[in-house]
Coordinates of C-alpha atoms in Angstrom, one line a residue:
Chain Y
X1 CA 33.1 21.2 -36.4
X2 CA 31.2 24.3 -37.2
X3 CA 27.9 23.3 -35.7
X4 CA 26.0 20.5 -34.2
X5 CA 24.3 19.8 -37.5
X6 CA 27.5 19.6 -39.5
X7 CA 28.9 17.3 -36.8
X8 CA 25.8 15.1 -36.9
X9 CA 26.1 14.9 -40.7
X10 CA 29.8 14.0 -40.5
X11 CA 29.4 11.2 -38.1
X12 CA 30.6 7.9 -39.6
X13 CA 30.1 4.4 -38.4
X14 CA 33.4 2.6 -37.8
X15 CA 33.7 -0.8 -36.2
X16 CA 30.1 -0.5 -35.0
X17 CA 30.8 2.7 -33.1
X18 CA 29.9 6.2 -34.2
X19 CA 32.9 8.4 -34.8
X20 CA 33.8 11.9 -36.0
X21 CA 36.7 12.4 -38.5
X22 CA 39.4 14.7 -37.2
X23 CA 42.1 16.0 -39.5
X24 CA 45.5 16.7 -37.9
X25 CA 49.0 17.2 -39.1
X26 CA 49.9 13.7 -38.0
X27 CA 47.2 12.2 -40.2
X28 CA 43.5 11.6 -40.1
X29 CA 41.9 10.1 -36.9
X30 CA 38.4 9.2 -35.9
X31 CA 37.2 10.1 -32.5
X32 CA 34.3 8.0 -31.0
X33 CA 31.2 10.0 -30.0
X34 CA 27.7 9.4 -28.8
X35 CA 24.8 11.6 -29.7
X36 CA 22.3 9.8 -27.4
X37 CA 19.1 11.7 -26.8
X38 CA 16.1 9.5 -26.1
X39 CA 17.9 6.8 -24.1
X40 CA 20.0 9.1 -22.0
X41 CA 20.3 7.3 -18.6
X42 CA 20.3 10.6 -16.8
X43 CA 18.1 13.0 -18.7
X44 CA 18.8 15.9 -16.3
X45 CA 22.5 15.5 -16.2
X46 CA 22.9 18.4 -18.6
X47 CA 20.8 20.7 -16.4
X48 CA 22.6 23.4 -14.6
X49 CA 21.9 21.8 -11.3
X50 CA 22.4 18.2 -12.5
X51 CA 18.8 17.3 -11.7
X52 CA 19.2 18.0 -7.9
X53 CA 16.2 20.3 -7.6
X54 CA 13.9 17.8 -9.2
X55 CA 11.5 16.5 -6.6
X56 CA 12.3 13.0 -5.3
X57 CA 9.2 11.5 -6.6
X58 CA 10.3 12.1 -10.2
X59 CA 13.2 9.7 -9.8
X60 CA 10.7 6.9 -10.3
X61 CA 8.1 4.9 -8.5
X62 CA 9.1 2.0 -6.3
X63 CA 6.5 -0.5 -5.4
X64 CA 8.4 -1.3 -2.2
X65 CA 9.1 0.6 0.9
X66 CA 10.9 -0.5 4.0
X67 CA 8.6 0.0 7.0
X68 CA 11.1 -1.3 9.5
X69 CA 10.8 -3.5 12.6
X70 CA 12.4 -6.5 14.1
X71 CA 11.1 -9.9 14.9
X72 CA 12.6 -12.7 17.1
X73 CA 11.5 -16.3 17.7
X74 CA 13.1 -18.8 20.1
X75 CA 12.1 -22.5 20.4
X76 CA 12.2 -24.6 23.6
X77 CA 11.5 -28.2 24.5
X78 CA 7.7 -27.6 24.8
X79 CA 7.1 -24.0 23.9
X80 CA 8.0 -21.4 21.4
X81 CA 8.4 -17.7 22.1
X82 CA 7.9 -15.1 19.4
X83 CA 8.3 -11.3 19.7
X84 CA 8.1 -8.3 17.5
X85 CA 8.2 -4.6 18.1
X86 CA 5.2 -2.4 17.3
X87 CA 6.7 0.5 15.4
X88 CA 5.8 1.3 11.8
X89 CA 8.3 3.6 10.1
X90 CA 8.9 5.2 6.7
X91 CA 12.3 6.7 6.1
X92 CA 13.0 8.8 9.2
X93 CA 9.4 9.1 10.1
X94 CA 7.4 7.1 12.5
X95 CA 4.0 6.4 11.0
X96 CA 2.5 4.6 14.0
X97 CA 3.7 3.3 17.4
X98 CA 1.1 0.6 17.7
X99 CA 1.0 -1.7 14.7
X100 CA 1.4 -5.4 15.3
X101 CA 3.8 -7.5 13.3
X102 CA 2.6 -10.9 14.7
X103 CA -0.3 -12.8 13.2
X104 CA -1.6 -16.0 14.7
X105 CA -2.3 -18.4 11.9
X106 CA -3.6 -21.3 14.1
X107 CA -3.9 -21.9 17.8
X108 CA -0.4 -23.3 17.7
X109 CA 1.4 -21.2 15.1
X110 CA 2.3 -17.5 14.8
X111 CA 3.8 -15.7 11.9
X112 CA 6.0 -12.6 12.6
X113 CA 6.9 -10.5 9.6
X114 CA 9.0 -7.3 9.2
X115 CA 9.6 -5.5 5.9
X116 CA 7.1 -3.8 3.6
X117 CA 3.8 -3.6 5.5
X118 CA 1.5 -3.7 2.4
X119 CA 3.2 -6.9 1.2
X120 CA 3.0 -8.4 4.8
X121 CA -0.7 -7.6 4.9
X122 CA -1.3 -9.2 1.6
X123 CA 0.8 -12.3 2.5
X124 CA -1.3 -12.7 5.7
X125 CA -4.5 -12.5 3.8
X126 CA -3.3 -15.1 1.3
X127 CA -2.2 -17.4 4.0
X128 CA -5.4 -17.0 6.0
X129 CA -7.4 -18.0 2.9
X130 CA -5.3 -21.0 2.2
X131 CA -5.5 -22.1 5.9
X132 CA -9.3 -21.8 5.7
X133 CA -9.5 -23.9 2.6
X134 CA -7.2 -26.5 4.2
X135 CA -9.3 -26.7 7.3
X136 CA -12.4 -27.1 5.2
X137 CA -10.8 -29.9 3.1
X138 CA -9.1 -31.8 5.8
X139 CA -11.4 -31.1 8.8
X140 CA -8.5 -30.1 11.0
X141 CA -6.3 -27.1 11.3
X142 CA -2.9 -27.1 9.6
X143 CA 0.1 -28.4 11.6
X144 CA 3.1 -26.1 12.1
X145 CA 5.5 -28.0 9.7
X146 CA 2.8 -27.9 7.0
X147 CA 2.3 -24.2 7.5
X148 CA 6.1 -23.7 7.2
X149 CA 6.1 -25.5 3.9
X150 CA 3.1 -23.6 2.6
X151 CA 4.5 -20.3 3.5
X152 CA 7.7 -21.2 1.6
X153 CA 5.6 -22.2 -1.5
X154 CA 3.5 -19.0 -1.2
X155 CA 6.6 -16.8 -1.2
X156 CA 8.3 -18.6 -4.1
X157 CA 5.1 -18.3 -6.1
X158 CA 6.0 -14.6 -6.3
X159 CA 9.6 -15.2 -7.1
X160 CA 9.7 -12.6 -9.8
X161 CA 7.9 -9.8 -7.9
X162 CA 8.5 -10.9 -4.3
X163 CA 6.7 -10.2 -1.2
X164 CA 9.1 -7.9 0.6
X165 CA 8.5 -9.7 3.9
X166 CA 11.1 -11.1 6.3
X167 CA 9.3 -13.8 8.2
X168 CA 9.8 -16.0 11.2
X169 CA 7.4 -18.7 11.9
X170 CA 7.0 -20.0 15.5
X171 CA 4.8 -22.7 16.9
X172 CA 4.6 -26.1 18.4
X173 CA 4.7 -29.1 16.2
X174 CA 2.5 -32.2 16.3
X175 CA 4.5 -33.7 19.2
X176 CA 4.3 -30.5 21.2
X177 CA 7.9 -29.5 20.8
X178 CA 8.7 -25.9 20.0
X179 CA 9.4 -25.2 16.3
X180 CA 10.9 -22.0 14.8
X181 CA 11.5 -21.6 11.1
X182 CA 13.4 -18.7 9.4
X183 CA 12.7 -17.5 5.9
X184 CA 14.2 -15.2 3.3
X185 CA 12.0 -13.0 1.0
X186 CA 11.6 -15.7 -1.7
X187 CA 10.8 -18.7 0.5
X188 CA 14.0 -20.4 1.3
X189 CA 13.4 -21.8 4.9
X190 CA 14.9 -23.9 7.6
X191 CA 14.0 -25.1 11.0
X192 CA 16.3 -23.5 13.5
X193 CA 16.6 -23.2 17.3
X194 CA 16.0 -19.4 17.1
X195 CA 15.5 -16.8 14.4
X196 CA 15.6 -13.1 14.1
X197 CA 14.6 -10.9 11.1
X198 CA 14.2 -7.3 10.2
X199 CA 16.2 -4.1 10.8
X200 CA 17.5 -5.2 14.2
X201 CA 18.5 -8.7 13.4
X202 CA 22.2 -7.9 13.4
X203 CA 21.9 -6.8 17.0
X204 CA 19.9 -9.8 18.1
X205 CA 21.5 -12.8 16.4
X206 CA 24.9 -12.5 18.0
X207 CA 23.3 -12.1 21.4
X208 CA 21.1 -15.2 20.8
X209 CA 24.1 -17.2 19.6
X210 CA 25.7 -16.7 23.0
X211 CA 22.6 -16.9 25.3
X212 CA 20.4 -19.4 23.5
X213 CA 22.7 -21.5 21.4
X214 CA 25.2 -21.3 24.1
X215 CA 28.2 -20.7 21.8
X216 CA 31.5 -19.6 23.2
X217 CA 30.6 -20.3 26.8
X218 CA 32.3 -22.4 29.3
X219 CA 29.4 -23.1 31.7
X220 CA 27.0 -26.0 31.3
X221 CA 24.2 -25.7 28.8
X222 CA 20.8 -26.0 30.4
X223 CA 17.2 -26.0 29.2
X224 CA 15.7 -22.7 29.8
X225 CA 12.1 -22.3 31.0
X226 CA 9.8 -20.1 29.0
X227 CA 9.7 -17.4 31.7
X228 CA 13.4 -17.0 31.5
X229 CA 13.4 -16.9 27.7
X230 CA 10.8 -14.1 27.9
X231 CA 13.1 -12.0 30.1
X232 CA 15.9 -12.7 27.6
X233 CA 13.7 -11.5 24.8
X234 CA 12.9 -8.3 26.6
X235 CA 16.5 -7.6 27.2
X236 CA 17.3 -8.4 23.6
X237 CA 14.7 -5.8 22.3
X238 CA 16.0 -3.2 24.7
X239 CA 19.4 -3.8 23.1
X240 CA 18.2 -3.6 19.6
X241 CA 16.0 -0.6 20.3
X242 CA 19.0 1.2 21.7
X243 CA 20.9 1.2 18.4
X244 CA 18.4 0.5 15.6
X245 CA 16.2 3.5 14.7
X246 CA 13.4 1.4 13.4
X247 CA 13.0 -0.7 16.6
X248 CA 11.2 0.7 19.6
X249 CA 7.9 1.9 21.2
X250 CA 6.8 -1.6 22.4
X251 CA 7.4 -5.3 22.1
X252 CA 4.6 -7.8 21.7
X253 CA 5.7 -11.2 23.1
X254 CA 3.7 -14.4 22.5
X255 CA 4.4 -17.7 24.2
X256 CA 3.0 -20.7 22.3
X257 CA 2.5 -24.0 24.0
X258 CA 0.2 -26.9 23.2
X259 CA -2.4 -25.3 25.5
X260 CA -2.5 -22.1 23.4
X261 CA -1.0 -18.6 23.0
X262 CA -0.3 -16.2 25.9
X263 CA 0.4 -12.5 25.0
X264 CA 2.3 -9.8 26.7
X265 CA 3.3 -6.2 25.8
X266 CA 6.5 -4.7 27.1
X267 CA 7.1 -1.0 26.6
X268 CA 10.4 0.2 25.0
X269 CA 12.0 3.7 24.5
X270 CA 10.0 5.8 22.1
X271 CA 13.1 7.5 20.5
Chain L
X1 CA -11.1 -8.8 -28.6
X2 CA -11.4 -12.0 -30.5
X3 CA -14.2 -13.1 -28.1
X4 CA -16.4 -10.5 -29.6
X5 CA -16.7 -12.5 -32.8
X6 CA -17.9 -15.6 -31.0
X7 CA -21.6 -15.0 -31.1
X8 CA -21.4 -14.1 -34.8
X9 CA -19.3 -17.1 -35.6
X10 CA -21.7 -19.3 -33.7
X11 CA -24.6 -17.9 -35.6
X12 CA -22.9 -18.4 -39.0
X13 CA -22.0 -22.0 -38.1
X14 CA -25.5 -22.8 -37.2
X15 CA -26.9 -21.3 -40.3
X16 CA -24.5 -23.1 -42.4
X17 CA -25.1 -26.4 -40.6
X18 CA -28.9 -26.2 -40.7
X19 CA -29.8 -24.8 -44.0
X20 CA -33.5 -24.7 -44.8
X21 CA -32.9 -26.3 -48.1
X22 CA -35.4 -29.1 -48.6
X23 CA -32.5 -31.6 -49.3
X24 CA -31.3 -31.2 -45.7
X25 CA -34.7 -31.9 -44.1
X26 CA -33.5 -35.4 -43.3
X27 CA -32.4 -37.1 -40.2
X28 CA -29.1 -35.2 -40.4
X29 CA -30.8 -31.8 -39.7
X30 CA -31.9 -31.8 -36.1
X31 CA -32.1 -28.1 -35.8
X32 CA -35.4 -26.4 -36.1
X33 CA -35.5 -22.7 -36.3
X34 CA -36.5 -22.5 -32.7
X35 CA -33.7 -24.7 -31.4
X36 CA -31.3 -22.7 -33.5
X37 CA -32.4 -19.5 -31.9
X38 CA -32.1 -21.1 -28.4
X39 CA -28.6 -22.3 -29.1
X40 CA -27.5 -18.9 -30.3
X41 CA -29.0 -17.1 -27.4
X42 CA -27.4 -19.6 -24.9
X43 CA -24.0 -19.0 -26.5
X44 CA -24.5 -15.3 -26.5
X45 CA -25.7 -15.3 -22.9
X46 CA -22.6 -17.3 -21.8
X47 CA -20.1 -15.3 -23.7
X48 CA -21.5 -11.8 -23.3
X49 CA -20.7 -11.5 -19.6
X50 CA -17.2 -12.5 -20.3
X51 CA -17.0 -9.9 -23.0
X52 CA -18.5 -7.2 -20.9
X53 CA -16.3 -8.2 -18.0
X54 CA -13.2 -8.0 -20.2
X55 CA -14.4 -4.7 -21.6
X56 CA -15.2 -3.3 -18.1
X57 CA -12.0 -4.6 -16.5
X58 CA -9.7 -3.1 -19.1
X59 CA -11.2 0.3 -18.6
X60 CA -12.0 0.0 -14.8
X61 CA -10.1 2.0 -12.2
X62 CA -9.2 -1.0 -10.0
X63 CA -7.6 -2.8 -12.9
X64 CA -5.4 0.1 -13.7
X65 CA -5.0 -0.2 -17.4
X66 CA -4.6 -3.2 -19.6
X67 CA -5.1 -6.5 -17.9
X68 CA -3.0 -8.5 -20.3
X69 CA 0.3 -9.5 -18.7
X70 CA 2.3 -9.4 -21.9
X71 CA 2.1 -5.7 -22.2
X72 CA 3.3 -4.4 -18.9
X73 CA 3.8 -0.7 -19.5
X74 CA 7.3 0.7 -19.0
X75 CA 9.1 -2.6 -19.6
X76 CA 9.2 -1.9 -23.3
X77 CA 12.1 0.7 -23.1
X78 CA 12.2 1.3 -26.8
X79 CA 8.7 2.9 -26.7
X80 CA 7.7 3.4 -23.1
X81 CA 4.5 5.3 -24.1
X82 CA 3.1 2.7 -26.4
X83 CA -0.4 3.6 -27.4
X84 CA -3.0 2.5 -24.8
X85 CA -0.5 1.7 -22.1
X86 CA 0.1 4.8 -19.9
X87 CA 1.2 4.8 -16.3
X88 CA 1.7 7.2 -13.5
X89 CA 5.2 8.4 -13.2
X90 CA 4.7 11.6 -11.2
X91 CA 1.8 13.6 -9.9
X92 CA 0.8 16.7 -11.8
X93 CA -2.0 18.5 -10.0
X94 CA -1.5 17.9 -6.3
X95 CA -3.3 18.4 -3.0
X96 CA -1.1 18.8 0.1
X97 CA -1.8 17.6 3.7
X98 CA -4.9 16.1 5.2
X99 CA -5.0 15.9 9.0
X100 CA -7.4 13.9 11.2
X101 CA -8.1 13.4 14.9
X102 CA -10.5 11.3 17.0
X103 CA -12.5 13.1 19.6
X104 CA -15.2 12.3 22.1
X105 CA -18.1 12.4 19.7
X106 CA -16.5 11.0 16.6
X107 CA -13.7 11.8 14.1
X108 CA -12.7 15.1 12.5
X109 CA -10.6 15.8 9.4
X110 CA -9.2 19.1 8.0
X111 CA -7.7 19.9 4.7
X112 CA -7.2 23.0 2.6
X113 CA -8.9 23.6 -0.7
X114 CA -5.9 24.1 -2.9
X115 CA -4.9 21.9 -5.8
X116 CA -1.4 23.0 -7.0
X117 CA 0.0 22.7 -10.5
X118 CA 3.6 22.3 -9.5
X119 CA 4.4 25.6 -7.8
X120 CA 1.3 27.3 -9.2
X121 CA -1.7 27.6 -6.9
X122 CA -4.1 26.7 -9.8
X123 CA -7.3 25.4 -8.3
X124 CA -8.2 27.3 -5.2
X125 CA -11.6 25.7 -4.5
X126 CA -10.9 22.0 -4.8
X127 CA -12.8 19.7 -2.4
X128 CA -10.4 17.3 -0.8
X129 CA -12.8 16.1 1.9
X130 CA -15.5 13.9 0.4
X131 CA -18.3 11.8 1.9
X132 CA -18.6 8.3 0.4
X133 CA -21.8 7.4 2.1
X134 CA -23.7 9.0 5.0
X135 CA -21.3 7.3 7.5
X136 CA -17.9 7.6 5.9
X137 CA -15.6 10.5 5.0
X138 CA -12.4 10.4 3.1
X139 CA -9.7 13.0 2.5
X140 CA -7.0 12.8 -0.1
X141 CA -3.6 14.3 -0.7
X142 CA -1.5 13.7 -3.8
X143 CA -2.6 13.6 -7.4
X144 CA -6.1 15.3 -7.5
X145 CA -7.3 13.4 -10.6
X146 CA -6.5 10.1 -9.0
X147 CA -8.4 11.2 -5.9
X148 CA -11.4 12.1 -8.0
X149 CA -11.3 8.8 -9.8
X150 CA -11.1 7.0 -6.5
X151 CA -14.1 9.0 -5.1
X152 CA -16.1 8.1 -8.2
X153 CA -15.3 4.4 -7.8
X154 CA -16.2 4.4 -4.1
X155 CA -19.5 6.4 -4.7
X156 CA -20.4 3.9 -7.4
X157 CA -19.9 1.0 -4.9
X158 CA -21.9 2.9 -2.3
X159 CA -24.8 3.5 -4.7
X160 CA -24.8 -0.2 -5.6
X161 CA -25.0 -1.0 -1.9
X162 CA -28.0 1.3 -1.5
X163 CA -29.8 -0.1 -4.5
X164 CA -29.2 -3.7 -3.7
X165 CA -30.0 -3.4 0.0
X166 CA -32.7 -5.5 1.6
X167 CA -34.9 -2.4 2.0
X168 CA -34.8 0.9 0.2
X169 CA -36.1 2.8 3.2
X170 CA -33.9 1.5 6.1
X171 CA -31.0 3.8 6.7
X172 CA -28.6 1.7 8.6
X173 CA -27.1 -1.6 7.9
X174 CA -26.6 -1.6 4.2
X175 CA -23.8 1.0 4.0
X176 CA -20.2 0.1 4.3
X177 CA -18.6 1.3 7.5
X178 CA -15.4 3.3 7.5
X179 CA -13.3 0.2 8.2
X180 CA -14.7 -1.6 5.2
X181 CA -14.1 1.4 3.0
X182 CA -10.5 1.5 4.3
X183 CA -9.9 -2.1 3.5
X184 CA -11.4 -1.7 0.1
X185 CA -9.2 1.3 -0.7
X186 CA -6.2 -0.7 0.4
X187 CA -7.1 -3.5 -1.9
X188 CA -7.5 -1.0 -4.9
X189 CA -4.2 0.7 -4.1
X190 CA -2.3 -2.6 -3.8
X191 CA -3.7 -3.9 -7.0
X192 CA -2.6 -0.7 -8.8
X193 CA 0.9 -0.8 -7.4
X194 CA 1.2 -4.4 -8.5
X195 CA 0.7 -3.2 -12.0
X196 CA 3.3 -0.5 -11.4
X197 CA 0.6 2.1 -12.1
X198 CA -0.4 3.5 -8.7
X199 CA -3.1 6.0 -7.8
X200 CA -0.7 8.6 -6.4
X201 CA -2.6 9.4 -3.2
X202 CA -2.5 9.3 0.5
X203 CA -6.1 8.7 1.6
X204 CA -7.4 9.3 5.1
X205 CA -10.6 7.4 6.0
X206 CA -12.8 8.6 8.9
X207 CA -15.9 7.2 10.4
X208 CA -16.9 4.3 12.7
X209 CA -15.9 0.7 12.7
X210 CA -19.0 -1.5 12.7
X211 CA -19.3 -4.2 15.4
X212 CA -20.0 -7.8 14.5
X213 CA -23.6 -7.4 15.4
X214 CA -24.0 -4.5 13.0
X215 CA -24.2 -1.7 15.5
X216 CA -22.0 1.4 15.0
X217 CA -18.9 0.8 17.1
X218 CA -15.8 2.7 17.9
X219 CA -14.6 5.8 16.1
X220 CA -12.2 4.8 13.3
X221 CA -9.4 6.8 11.6
X222 CA -7.2 5.1 9.0
X223 CA -4.7 5.9 6.3
X224 CA -3.9 4.2 3.1
X225 CA -0.8 5.3 1.0
X226 CA -0.2 4.8 -2.7
X227 CA 1.4 1.3 -2.3
X228 CA -1.3 0.1 0.0
X229 CA 0.3 0.6 3.4
X230 CA -2.7 0.7 5.7
X231 CA -2.8 1.6 9.3
X232 CA -5.0 3.3 11.9
X233 CA -4.3 5.6 14.8
X234 CA -5.9 8.3 17.0
X235 CA -4.2 11.1 15.1
X236 CA -3.1 11.0 11.4
X237 CA -1.7 13.3 8.8
X238 CA -0.5 13.0 5.2
X239 CA 2.2 14.8 3.3
X240 CA 3.8 17.8 5.0
X241 CA 1.3 17.4 7.8
X242 CA 3.1 14.3 8.9
X243 CA 6.2 16.4 9.6
X244 CA 4.7 19.6 10.9
X245 CA 1.2 18.8 12.3
X246 CA 1.6 15.2 13.6
X247 CA 4.0 16.1 16.5
X248 CA 1.5 18.9 17.6
X249 CA -1.4 16.5 17.4
X250 CA 0.4 13.7 19.2
X251 CA 1.4 16.1 22.0
X252 CA -2.1 17.6 22.5
X253 CA -4.2 14.5 21.9
X254 CA -6.4 13.3 24.7
X255 CA -9.1 10.6 24.6
X256 CA -11.8 12.9 25.8
X257 CA -11.4 15.9 23.5
X258 CA -14.5 17.9 22.9
X259 CA -15.6 19.0 19.5
X260 CA -14.5 22.6 20.0
X261 CA -11.1 21.6 21.3
X262 CA -10.5 19.2 18.5
X263 CA -11.5 21.8 15.9
X264 CA -9.2 24.4 17.5
X265 CA -6.4 22.0 17.5
X266 CA -6.9 21.1 13.8
X267 CA -7.1 24.8 12.9
X268 CA -3.9 25.5 14.7
X269 CA -2.2 22.8 12.8
X270 CA -3.6 24.1 9.5
X271 CA -2.3 27.5 10.3
X272 CA 1.2 26.1 11.0
X273 CA 1.0 24.3 7.7
X274 CA 0.0 27.5 5.9
X275 CA 3.0 29.3 7.4
X276 CA 5.6 26.7 6.5
X277 CA 4.3 24.5 3.6
X278 CA 4.7 26.5 0.4
X279 CA 2.0 24.4 -1.3
X280 CA -0.7 25.1 1.3
X281 CA -3.3 27.7 1.5
X282 CA -5.2 29.3 4.4
X283 CA -8.6 28.5 2.9
X284 CA -9.6 25.3 4.7
X285 CA -12.5 22.9 5.2
X286 CA -13.2 20.9 8.4
X287 CA -15.3 17.8 8.3
X288 CA -16.6 15.6 11.1
X289 CA -18.3 12.2 11.4
X290 CA -20.6 11.6 14.4
X291 CA -22.9 8.7 15.3
X292 CA -26.1 10.8 15.3
X293 CA -25.6 13.1 12.3
X294 CA -23.2 11.1 10.1
X295 CA -20.9 13.1 7.9
X296 CA -20.9 16.9 8.0
X297 CA -18.4 18.9 5.8
X298 CA -18.1 22.6 6.4
X299 CA -18.0 25.2 3.7
X300 CA -14.5 26.5 3.0
X301 CA -13.4 29.5 5.1
X302 CA -10.2 31.4 5.6
X303 CA -7.9 31.2 8.6
X304 CA -6.6 34.2 10.3
X305 CA -2.9 34.4 10.1
X306 CA -0.4 36.6 11.9
X307 CA 2.8 37.5 10.2
X308 CA 4.3 39.7 13.0
X309 CA 6.2 36.9 14.6
X310 CA 9.9 37.9 15.1
X311 CA 11.4 35.5 12.7
X312 CA 9.1 36.7 9.9
X313 CA 9.7 40.4 10.7
X314 CA 13.5 40.3 11.2
X315 CA 14.9 37.4 9.1
X316 CA 17.8 35.6 10.6
X317 CA 19.8 36.2 7.4
X318 CA 21.2 39.6 6.4
X319 CA 19.8 42.5 8.3
X320 CA 19.5 44.5 5.2
X321 CA 18.0 42.7 2.2
X322 CA 15.2 40.2 2.2
X323 CA 16.9 37.5 4.3
X324 CA 17.8 35.4 1.4
X325 CA 21.3 34.4 0.4

């Protein structure tokens, strides 16, 4: 073809595909072509640098950002322990070393969330408002299994633009037994003996399987008192902080019993 | 848009229903002229706020464009820039870092006065530190027009607070404290990001956090980014400052810094940023918030710089040549 214009004029439609006629000694053939301009998936692919020197922000705006962090919750016969680190990250940067991931919803129920902080903050505000309305309507605070169901519904409400929040809910139920619920981002939930979520969950869950759920062990399973579980939690976060870059600085540990919530802060490595 | 027609339709209906033709002056016609006017005015009063609200909301900053769900901009790939639906895809005129530090008397912010147009240093006298009310100071990096729009919105809210306060003469009490402004900015940013049309800014808020009893409390320094991530700390920085200045500030921060020390520290950080951030300038402004005097923003001034450091004089690259490759 002599020029782009003559090629564009010679384009024929064959079997629903654009094609150029090529004359050769063996006969006439049509070669499929595409002259896509406007809907080019990579508009800078033809640039001499393949779009590499374009600033990162031009590749599109994402409403989500992973701010890192790990949460862990363990239930016992009459208590629940929930812990989360206090580091807020963005990419390879530490934005703050002292930001809490735990939020007490009632005297008996604490929500720990890792993920995108702005969505977590919004989720907390929405839940707080719903809990207030419930307390006004029913003249009592919400019980932990009800909070669990409500959180699931709230998350599913945003099924098609989810809250990027990985939650664990810990508390004591109406009988005073420890209750821990684990969630995914769109509200699927289950009551479990323990739960870990966030960037360090892969380091914590296998450890918990052995120590708390007593899997693959030959010795007798025994009920652990809350003080011992707190020590296990501290060790677990030291482990996770060692290998996960988003976990570190400090762990906030809350022990929930039917008397109330006790808080403790345990410092971790700041690297 | 169709709601606009409502008062007129109502008026037409009433006129047609209650004609003044003598034949209709019977028990069927119950509308005197006065009652007719009352009913029209009632309908207009009820619908006008809705109309005004609809009008205001579709043009307001917080709404971020059209409020109708059906026309989410950008999802119509055949014509992404459909008329009336524009959204932010990249910042055009940008400000670089803002840095902030708490000290013994209050909070101090620093920023340069440059707004860049890509790699061009276009606006060399741009104010990036702005006071919202006599007690709150904000600094913005990122898209400068979005920062100006946010400032306008916040100042409008502050004016409304002043005008609707219990007393026009009392200074304290009616103004929003820095923590409230920070929360409000977070809500605005989150709302805009939900519409996929963010205000492309990182905003630093400086001031005091009011106690429950209304007295001015602890110094407050907070940051909100373009998707609404909001956090507070003793030292903060946006943009390049978070890489170059924040480590210096974290290292040298003490709880009992005096004003002179805090200022020297911020100036040192701005100098480092000028040396190494190619979108920064050495013409800076410093601003502080104190309990007694409120917000004070300095005039812009130029930092002294020294270019005789070894790595500037003898580049690590080729000895002859300009050090480039």
